Tab-separated table of C-alpha atoms in Angstrom:
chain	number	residue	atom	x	y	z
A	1	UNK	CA	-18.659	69.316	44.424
A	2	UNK	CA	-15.749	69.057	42.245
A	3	UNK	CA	-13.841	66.507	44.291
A	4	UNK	CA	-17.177	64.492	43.835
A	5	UNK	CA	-17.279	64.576	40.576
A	6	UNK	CA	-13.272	63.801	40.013
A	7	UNK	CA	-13.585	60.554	42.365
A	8	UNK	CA	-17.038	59.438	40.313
A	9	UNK	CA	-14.861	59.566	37.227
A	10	UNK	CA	-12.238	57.906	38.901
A	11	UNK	CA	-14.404	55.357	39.837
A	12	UNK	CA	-16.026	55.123	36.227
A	13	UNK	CA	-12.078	54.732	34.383
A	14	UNK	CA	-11.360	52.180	37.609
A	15	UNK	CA	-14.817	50.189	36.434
A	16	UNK	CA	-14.108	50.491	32.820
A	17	UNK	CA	-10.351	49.477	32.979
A	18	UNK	CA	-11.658	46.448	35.113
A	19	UNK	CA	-14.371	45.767	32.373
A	20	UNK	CA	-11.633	46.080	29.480
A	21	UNK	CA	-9.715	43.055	31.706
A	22	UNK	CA	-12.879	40.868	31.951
A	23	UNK	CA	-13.180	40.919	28.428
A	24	UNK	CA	-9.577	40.313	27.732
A	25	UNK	CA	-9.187	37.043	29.768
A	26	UNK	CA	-12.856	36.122	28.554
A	27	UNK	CA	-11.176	36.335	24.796
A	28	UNK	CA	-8.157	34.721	25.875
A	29	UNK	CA	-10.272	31.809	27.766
A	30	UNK	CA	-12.047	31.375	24.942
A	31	UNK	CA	-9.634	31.462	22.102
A	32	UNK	CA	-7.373	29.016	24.462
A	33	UNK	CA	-10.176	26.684	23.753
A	34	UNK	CA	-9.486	26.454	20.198
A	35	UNK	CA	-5.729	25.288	21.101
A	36	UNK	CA	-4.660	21.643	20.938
A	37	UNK	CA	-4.811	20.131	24.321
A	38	UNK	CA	-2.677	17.322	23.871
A	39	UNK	CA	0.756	19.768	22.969
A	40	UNK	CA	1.367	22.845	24.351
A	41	UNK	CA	2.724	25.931	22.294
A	42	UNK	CA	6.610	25.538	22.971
A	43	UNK	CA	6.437	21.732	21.934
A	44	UNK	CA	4.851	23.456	18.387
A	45	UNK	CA	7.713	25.798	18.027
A	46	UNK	CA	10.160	22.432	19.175
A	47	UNK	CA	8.710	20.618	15.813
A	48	UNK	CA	8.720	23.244	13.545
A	49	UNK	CA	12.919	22.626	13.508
A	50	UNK	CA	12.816	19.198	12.785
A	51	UNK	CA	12.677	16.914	9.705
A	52	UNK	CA	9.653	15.314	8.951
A	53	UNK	CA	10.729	11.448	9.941
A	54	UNK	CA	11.865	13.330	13.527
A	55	UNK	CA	8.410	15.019	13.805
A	56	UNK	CA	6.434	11.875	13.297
A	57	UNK	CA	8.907	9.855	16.189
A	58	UNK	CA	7.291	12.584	18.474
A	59	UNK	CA	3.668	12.271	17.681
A	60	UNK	CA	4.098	8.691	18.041
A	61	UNK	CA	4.983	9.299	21.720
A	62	UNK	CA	2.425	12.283	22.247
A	63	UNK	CA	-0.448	10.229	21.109
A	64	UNK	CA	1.179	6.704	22.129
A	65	UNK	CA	0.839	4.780	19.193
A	66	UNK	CA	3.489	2.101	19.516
A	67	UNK	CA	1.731	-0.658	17.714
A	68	UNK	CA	1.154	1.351	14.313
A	69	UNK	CA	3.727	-0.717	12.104
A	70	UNK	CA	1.272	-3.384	12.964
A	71	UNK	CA	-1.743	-1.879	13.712
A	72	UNK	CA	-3.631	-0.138	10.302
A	73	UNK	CA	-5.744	1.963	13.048
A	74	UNK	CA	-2.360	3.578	14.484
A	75	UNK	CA	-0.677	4.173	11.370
A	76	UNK	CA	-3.487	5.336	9.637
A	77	UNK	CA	-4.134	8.242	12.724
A	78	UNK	CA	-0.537	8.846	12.963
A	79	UNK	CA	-0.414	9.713	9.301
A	80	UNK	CA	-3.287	11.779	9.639
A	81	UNK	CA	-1.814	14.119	12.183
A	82	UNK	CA	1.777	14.300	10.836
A	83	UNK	CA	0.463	15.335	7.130
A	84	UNK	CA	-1.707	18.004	9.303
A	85	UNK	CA	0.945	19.332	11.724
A	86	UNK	CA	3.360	19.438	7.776
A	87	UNK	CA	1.198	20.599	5.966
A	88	UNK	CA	0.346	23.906	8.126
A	89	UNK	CA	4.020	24.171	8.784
A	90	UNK	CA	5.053	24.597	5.001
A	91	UNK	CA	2.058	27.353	5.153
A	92	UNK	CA	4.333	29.544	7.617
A	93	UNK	CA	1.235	29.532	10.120
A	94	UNK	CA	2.565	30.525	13.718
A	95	UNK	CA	2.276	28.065	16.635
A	96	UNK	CA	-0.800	29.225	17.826
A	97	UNK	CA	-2.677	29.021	14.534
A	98	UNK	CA	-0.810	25.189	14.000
A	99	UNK	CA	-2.256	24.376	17.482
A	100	UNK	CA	-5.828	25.858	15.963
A	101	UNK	CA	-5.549	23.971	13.376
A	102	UNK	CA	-4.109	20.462	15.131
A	103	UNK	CA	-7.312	21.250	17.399
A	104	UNK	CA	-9.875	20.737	14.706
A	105	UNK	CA	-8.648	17.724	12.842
A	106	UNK	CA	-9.003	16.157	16.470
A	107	UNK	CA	-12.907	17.513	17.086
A	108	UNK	CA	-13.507	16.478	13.372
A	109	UNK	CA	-11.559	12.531	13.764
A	110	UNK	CA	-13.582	12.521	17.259
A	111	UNK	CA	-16.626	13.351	15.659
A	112	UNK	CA	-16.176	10.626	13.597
A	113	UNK	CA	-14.787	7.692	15.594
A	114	UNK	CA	-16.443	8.330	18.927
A	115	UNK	CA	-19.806	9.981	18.255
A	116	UNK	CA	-20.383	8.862	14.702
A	117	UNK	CA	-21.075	11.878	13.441
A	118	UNK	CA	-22.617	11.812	9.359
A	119	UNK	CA	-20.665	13.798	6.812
A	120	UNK	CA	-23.087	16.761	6.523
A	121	UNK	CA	-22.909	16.733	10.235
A	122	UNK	CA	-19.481	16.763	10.916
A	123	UNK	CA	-19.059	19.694	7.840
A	124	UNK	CA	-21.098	21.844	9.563
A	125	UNK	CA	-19.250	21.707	13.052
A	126	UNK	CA	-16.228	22.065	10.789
A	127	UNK	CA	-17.968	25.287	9.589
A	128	UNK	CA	-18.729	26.817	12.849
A	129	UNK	CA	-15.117	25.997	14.059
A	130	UNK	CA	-14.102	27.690	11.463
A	131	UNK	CA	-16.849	30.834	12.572
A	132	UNK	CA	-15.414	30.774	15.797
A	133	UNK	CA	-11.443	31.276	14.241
A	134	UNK	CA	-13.003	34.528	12.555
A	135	UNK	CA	-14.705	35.586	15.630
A	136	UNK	CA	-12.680	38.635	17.822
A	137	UNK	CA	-12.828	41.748	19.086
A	138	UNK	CA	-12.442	45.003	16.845
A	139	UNK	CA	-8.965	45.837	18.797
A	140	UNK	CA	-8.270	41.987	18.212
A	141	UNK	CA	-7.105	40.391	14.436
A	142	UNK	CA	-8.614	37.194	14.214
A	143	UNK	CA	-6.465	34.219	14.547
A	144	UNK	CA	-6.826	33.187	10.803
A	145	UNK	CA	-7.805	35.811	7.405
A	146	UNK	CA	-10.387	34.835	4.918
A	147	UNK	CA	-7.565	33.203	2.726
A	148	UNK	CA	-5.885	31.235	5.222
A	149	UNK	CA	-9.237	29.922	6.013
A	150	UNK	CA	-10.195	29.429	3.140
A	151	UNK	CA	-6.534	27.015	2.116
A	152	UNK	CA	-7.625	25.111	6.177
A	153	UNK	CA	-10.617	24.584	3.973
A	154	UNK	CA	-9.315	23.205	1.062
A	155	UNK	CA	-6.843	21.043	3.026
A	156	UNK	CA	-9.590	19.334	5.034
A	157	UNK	CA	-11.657	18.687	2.008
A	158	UNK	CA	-9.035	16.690	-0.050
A	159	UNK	CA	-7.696	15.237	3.319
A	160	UNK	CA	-10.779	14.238	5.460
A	161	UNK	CA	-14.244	14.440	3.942
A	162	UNK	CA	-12.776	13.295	0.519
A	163	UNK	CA	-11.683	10.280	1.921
A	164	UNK	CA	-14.967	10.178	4.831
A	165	UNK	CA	-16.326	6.805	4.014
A	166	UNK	CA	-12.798	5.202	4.410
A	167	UNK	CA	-12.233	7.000	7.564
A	168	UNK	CA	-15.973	5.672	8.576
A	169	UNK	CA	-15.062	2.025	7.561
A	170	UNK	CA	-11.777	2.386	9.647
A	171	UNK	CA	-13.729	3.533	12.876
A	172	UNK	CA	-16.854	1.053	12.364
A	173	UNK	CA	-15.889	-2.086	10.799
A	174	UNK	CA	-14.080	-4.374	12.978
A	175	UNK	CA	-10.849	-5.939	11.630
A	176	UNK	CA	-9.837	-9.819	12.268
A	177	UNK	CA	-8.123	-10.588	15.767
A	178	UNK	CA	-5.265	-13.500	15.786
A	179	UNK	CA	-5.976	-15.624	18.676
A	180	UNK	CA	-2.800	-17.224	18.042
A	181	UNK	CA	0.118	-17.144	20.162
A	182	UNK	CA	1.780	-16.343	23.825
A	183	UNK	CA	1.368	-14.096	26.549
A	184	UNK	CA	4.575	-12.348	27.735
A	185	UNK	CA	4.446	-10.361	31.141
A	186	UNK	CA	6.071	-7.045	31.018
A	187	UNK	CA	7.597	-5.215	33.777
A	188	UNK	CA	4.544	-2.891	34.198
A	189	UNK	CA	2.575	-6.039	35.129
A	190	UNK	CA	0.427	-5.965	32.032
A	191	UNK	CA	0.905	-8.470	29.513
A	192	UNK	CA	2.044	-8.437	25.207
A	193	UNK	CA	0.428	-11.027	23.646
A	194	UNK	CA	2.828	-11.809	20.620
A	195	UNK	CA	0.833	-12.703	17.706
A	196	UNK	CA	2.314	-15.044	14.859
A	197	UNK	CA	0.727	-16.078	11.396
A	198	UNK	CA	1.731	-18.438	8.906
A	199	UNK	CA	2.590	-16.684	5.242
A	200	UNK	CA	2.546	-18.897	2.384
A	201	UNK	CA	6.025	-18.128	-0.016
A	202	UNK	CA	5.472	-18.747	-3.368
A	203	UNK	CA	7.311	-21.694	-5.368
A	204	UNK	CA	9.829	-20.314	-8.043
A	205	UNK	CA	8.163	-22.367	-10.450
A	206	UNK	CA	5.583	-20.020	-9.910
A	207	UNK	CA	7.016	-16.885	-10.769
A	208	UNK	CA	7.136	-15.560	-14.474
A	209	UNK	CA	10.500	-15.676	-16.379
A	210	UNK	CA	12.741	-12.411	-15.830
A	211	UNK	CA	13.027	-10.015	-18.884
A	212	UNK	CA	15.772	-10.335	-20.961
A	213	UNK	CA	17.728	-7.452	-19.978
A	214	UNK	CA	16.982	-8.346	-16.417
A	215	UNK	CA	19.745	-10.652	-15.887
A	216	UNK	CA	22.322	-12.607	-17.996
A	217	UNK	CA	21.028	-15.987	-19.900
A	218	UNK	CA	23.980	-17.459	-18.205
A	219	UNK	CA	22.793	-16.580	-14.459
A	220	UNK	CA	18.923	-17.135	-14.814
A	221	UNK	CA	19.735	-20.786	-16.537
A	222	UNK	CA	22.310	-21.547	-13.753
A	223	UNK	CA	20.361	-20.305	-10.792
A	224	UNK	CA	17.535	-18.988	-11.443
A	225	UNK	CA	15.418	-21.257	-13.577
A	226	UNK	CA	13.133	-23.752	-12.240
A	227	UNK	CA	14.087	-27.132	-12.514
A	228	UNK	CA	12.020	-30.157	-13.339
A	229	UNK	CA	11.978	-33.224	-10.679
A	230	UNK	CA	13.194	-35.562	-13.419
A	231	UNK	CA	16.248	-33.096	-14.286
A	232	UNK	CA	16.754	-32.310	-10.462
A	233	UNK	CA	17.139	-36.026	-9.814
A	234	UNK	CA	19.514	-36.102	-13.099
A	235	UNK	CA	21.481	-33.467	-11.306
A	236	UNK	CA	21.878	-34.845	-8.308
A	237	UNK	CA	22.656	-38.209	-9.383
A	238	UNK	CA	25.455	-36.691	-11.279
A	239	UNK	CA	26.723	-34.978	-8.471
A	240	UNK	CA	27.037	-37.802	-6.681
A	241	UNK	CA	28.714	-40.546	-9.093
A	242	UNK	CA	32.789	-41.457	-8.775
A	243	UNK	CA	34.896	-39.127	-10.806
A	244	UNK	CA	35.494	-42.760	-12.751
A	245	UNK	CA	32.115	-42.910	-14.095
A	246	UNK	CA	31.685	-39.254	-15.465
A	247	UNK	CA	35.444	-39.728	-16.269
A	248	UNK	CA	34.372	-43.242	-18.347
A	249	UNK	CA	30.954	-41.403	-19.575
A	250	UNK	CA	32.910	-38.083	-20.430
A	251	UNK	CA	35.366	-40.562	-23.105
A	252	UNK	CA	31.739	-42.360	-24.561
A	253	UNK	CA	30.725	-39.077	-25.721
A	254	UNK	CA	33.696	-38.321	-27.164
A	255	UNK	CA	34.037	-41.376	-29.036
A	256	UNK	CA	30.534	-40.516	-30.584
A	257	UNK	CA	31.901	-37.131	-31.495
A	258	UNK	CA	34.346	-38.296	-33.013
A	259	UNK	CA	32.432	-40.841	-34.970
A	260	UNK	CA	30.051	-38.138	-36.588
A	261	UNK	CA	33.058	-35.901	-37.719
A	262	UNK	CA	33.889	-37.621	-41.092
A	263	UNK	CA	30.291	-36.567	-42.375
A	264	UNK	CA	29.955	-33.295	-44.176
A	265	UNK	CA	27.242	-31.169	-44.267
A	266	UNK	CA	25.953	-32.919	-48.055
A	267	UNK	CA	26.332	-35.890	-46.260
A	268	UNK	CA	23.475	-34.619	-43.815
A	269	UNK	CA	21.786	-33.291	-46.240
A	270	UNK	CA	21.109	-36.425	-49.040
A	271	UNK	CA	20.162	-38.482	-45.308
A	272	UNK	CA	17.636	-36.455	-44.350
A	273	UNK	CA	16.206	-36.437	-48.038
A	274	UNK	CA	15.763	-40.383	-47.943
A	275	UNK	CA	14.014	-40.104	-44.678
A	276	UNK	CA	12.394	-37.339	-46.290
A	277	UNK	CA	10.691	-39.295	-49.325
A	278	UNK	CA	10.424	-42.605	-47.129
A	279	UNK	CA	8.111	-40.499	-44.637
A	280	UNK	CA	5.844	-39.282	-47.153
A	281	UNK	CA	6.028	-42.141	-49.388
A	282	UNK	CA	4.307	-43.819	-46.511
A	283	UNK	CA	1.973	-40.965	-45.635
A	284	UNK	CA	0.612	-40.925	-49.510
A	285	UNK	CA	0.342	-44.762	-49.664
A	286	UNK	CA	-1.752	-44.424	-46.423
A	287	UNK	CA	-3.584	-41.235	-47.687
A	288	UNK	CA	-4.511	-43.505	-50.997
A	289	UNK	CA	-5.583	-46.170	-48.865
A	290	UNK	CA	-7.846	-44.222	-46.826
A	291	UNK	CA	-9.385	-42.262	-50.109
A	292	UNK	CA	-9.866	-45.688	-51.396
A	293	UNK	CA	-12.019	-46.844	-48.690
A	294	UNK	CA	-13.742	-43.890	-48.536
A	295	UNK	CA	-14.979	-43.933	-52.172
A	296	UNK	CA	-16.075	-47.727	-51.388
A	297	UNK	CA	-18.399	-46.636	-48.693
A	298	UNK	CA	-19.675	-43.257	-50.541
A	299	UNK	CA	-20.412	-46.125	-53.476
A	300	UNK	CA	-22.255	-48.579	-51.036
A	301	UNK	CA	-24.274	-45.836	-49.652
A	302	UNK	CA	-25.637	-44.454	-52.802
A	303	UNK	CA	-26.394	-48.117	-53.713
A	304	UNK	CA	-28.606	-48.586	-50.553
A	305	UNK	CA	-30.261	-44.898	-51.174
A	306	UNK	CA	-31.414	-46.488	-55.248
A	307	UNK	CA	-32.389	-49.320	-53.999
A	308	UNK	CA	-35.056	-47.706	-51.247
A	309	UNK	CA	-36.197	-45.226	-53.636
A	310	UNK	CA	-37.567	-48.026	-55.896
């Protein structure tokens, strides 16, 4: 009787142990589902030593996105999962808990580009990821707190759903094609199509003036500042004369130098009186003249106005 009742316990502990493992690899199976699929855990911990500019040359290889210097749908993705993978690694979160959290910006951006999921929608599978972090056995700490949930939280709302419509607009709104250019055959057998468009430069003469303490008067005047056509032909035409002409044309303006150096500045000054009193000499003789034709007509009119009142 006793043996029977040793091997029934026996059998019960063998049961129960067996029961403990079920629900062990059924907690592991499920929290592996929360992991990133697209990098494994020792790729994480690989990152987390490396500067941010060597982090984001690896993401563009793990998600291929080769064309995002020239495609805004690439570089705006590839920003959105560096900033994510940077921003939990400056929170000291573990690899596990960085591959958590790389797992739900993808379900959320899928949410959004592939099933088109509305905002309210989209929070509240957000929310029950979130649930599903927090769920574990009592033996088991969950994989985030209430605070480090809570700062996921906050990240995602400045990140994501504060910026939802543009993320909508980048996923649903198509963006202009160039049709212009050439095909060129790789090795793989598929084919680049290189893609050229015509950018219009602005003229100098176009541009504002540079401040002041940009640049020297000296060098904006002598290479800087637009020139007009007249004074760019005036230019060039000097450029190319004989040294004998700007030789003979350098002496005439010499000779005229020299001819205004006997007058003083009185001398300058009594001219420019005469011209002076000649100029508005004139302008009152022709001011009189008008007033005087004026008056003639004011006289004429108030003539004709007597004469139809009678």
């Amino acid at each position: 009787m006793s043996g029977r009742v040793k091997q029934s316990t026996s059998k019960s502990a063998d049961k129960s142990a067996n029961d403990t493992k079920d629900e062990a690899k059924d907690n592991d199976a499920e929290r592996d589902k929360l992991y990133w699929k697209k990098m494994s855990h020792d790729q994480i911990n690989t990152l987390l030593d490396l500067t941010v500019e060597q982090v984001q040359l690896q993401f563009e290889e793990i998600l291929d996105f080769g064309n995002h210097r020239t495609c805004l749908k690439e570089a705006a993705l590839l920003d959105y999962f560096v900033h994510g993978f940077w921003w939990a690694k400056e929170m000291n979160f573990t690899c596990q808990q960085i591959s958590c959290i790389m797992a739900v910006l993808q379900l959320l951006l899928d949410n959004l580009s592939e099933k088109q999921i509305p905002f309210g929608d989209n929070l509240n599978e957000f929310a029950k990821f979130i649930a599903r972090m927090r769920q574990s056995p009592p033996e088991v700490d969950p994989l985030f707190d209430v605070e480090q949930a809570t700062s996921i939280a906050d990240y995602l709302t400045f990140s994501l759903f504060q910026n939802y419509r543009l993320y909508e607009f980048l996923f649903t709104q198509p963006r202009e094609e160039l049709l212009l250019g050439k095909e060129n055959p790789r090795s793989n057998g598929s084919c680049l199509t290189v893609f050229q468009r015509t950018i219009e430069v602005l003229r100098s003469t176009d541009l504002v003036a540079p401040l002041e303490e940009g640049m020297s008067t000296d060098v904006y005047l002598r290479y800087m500042a637009p020139v007009a056509v007249g004074e760019h032909e005036e230019r060039s035409r000097q450029e190319e004369e004989p040294e004998e002409d700007v030789a003979g044309r350098t002496e005439n303006q010499e000779k005229e130098q020299a001819e205004f150096e006997g007058y003083t500045v009185e001398d300058v000054k009594l001219v420019m009186e005469d011209l002076t009193k000649e100029m508005l000499g004139n302008l009152q003789a022709e001011f009189t003249e008008k007033l005087r034709i004026q008056e003639t007509y004011s006289a004429r009119l108030e003539q004709l106005k007597h004469n139809a009142s009678k």
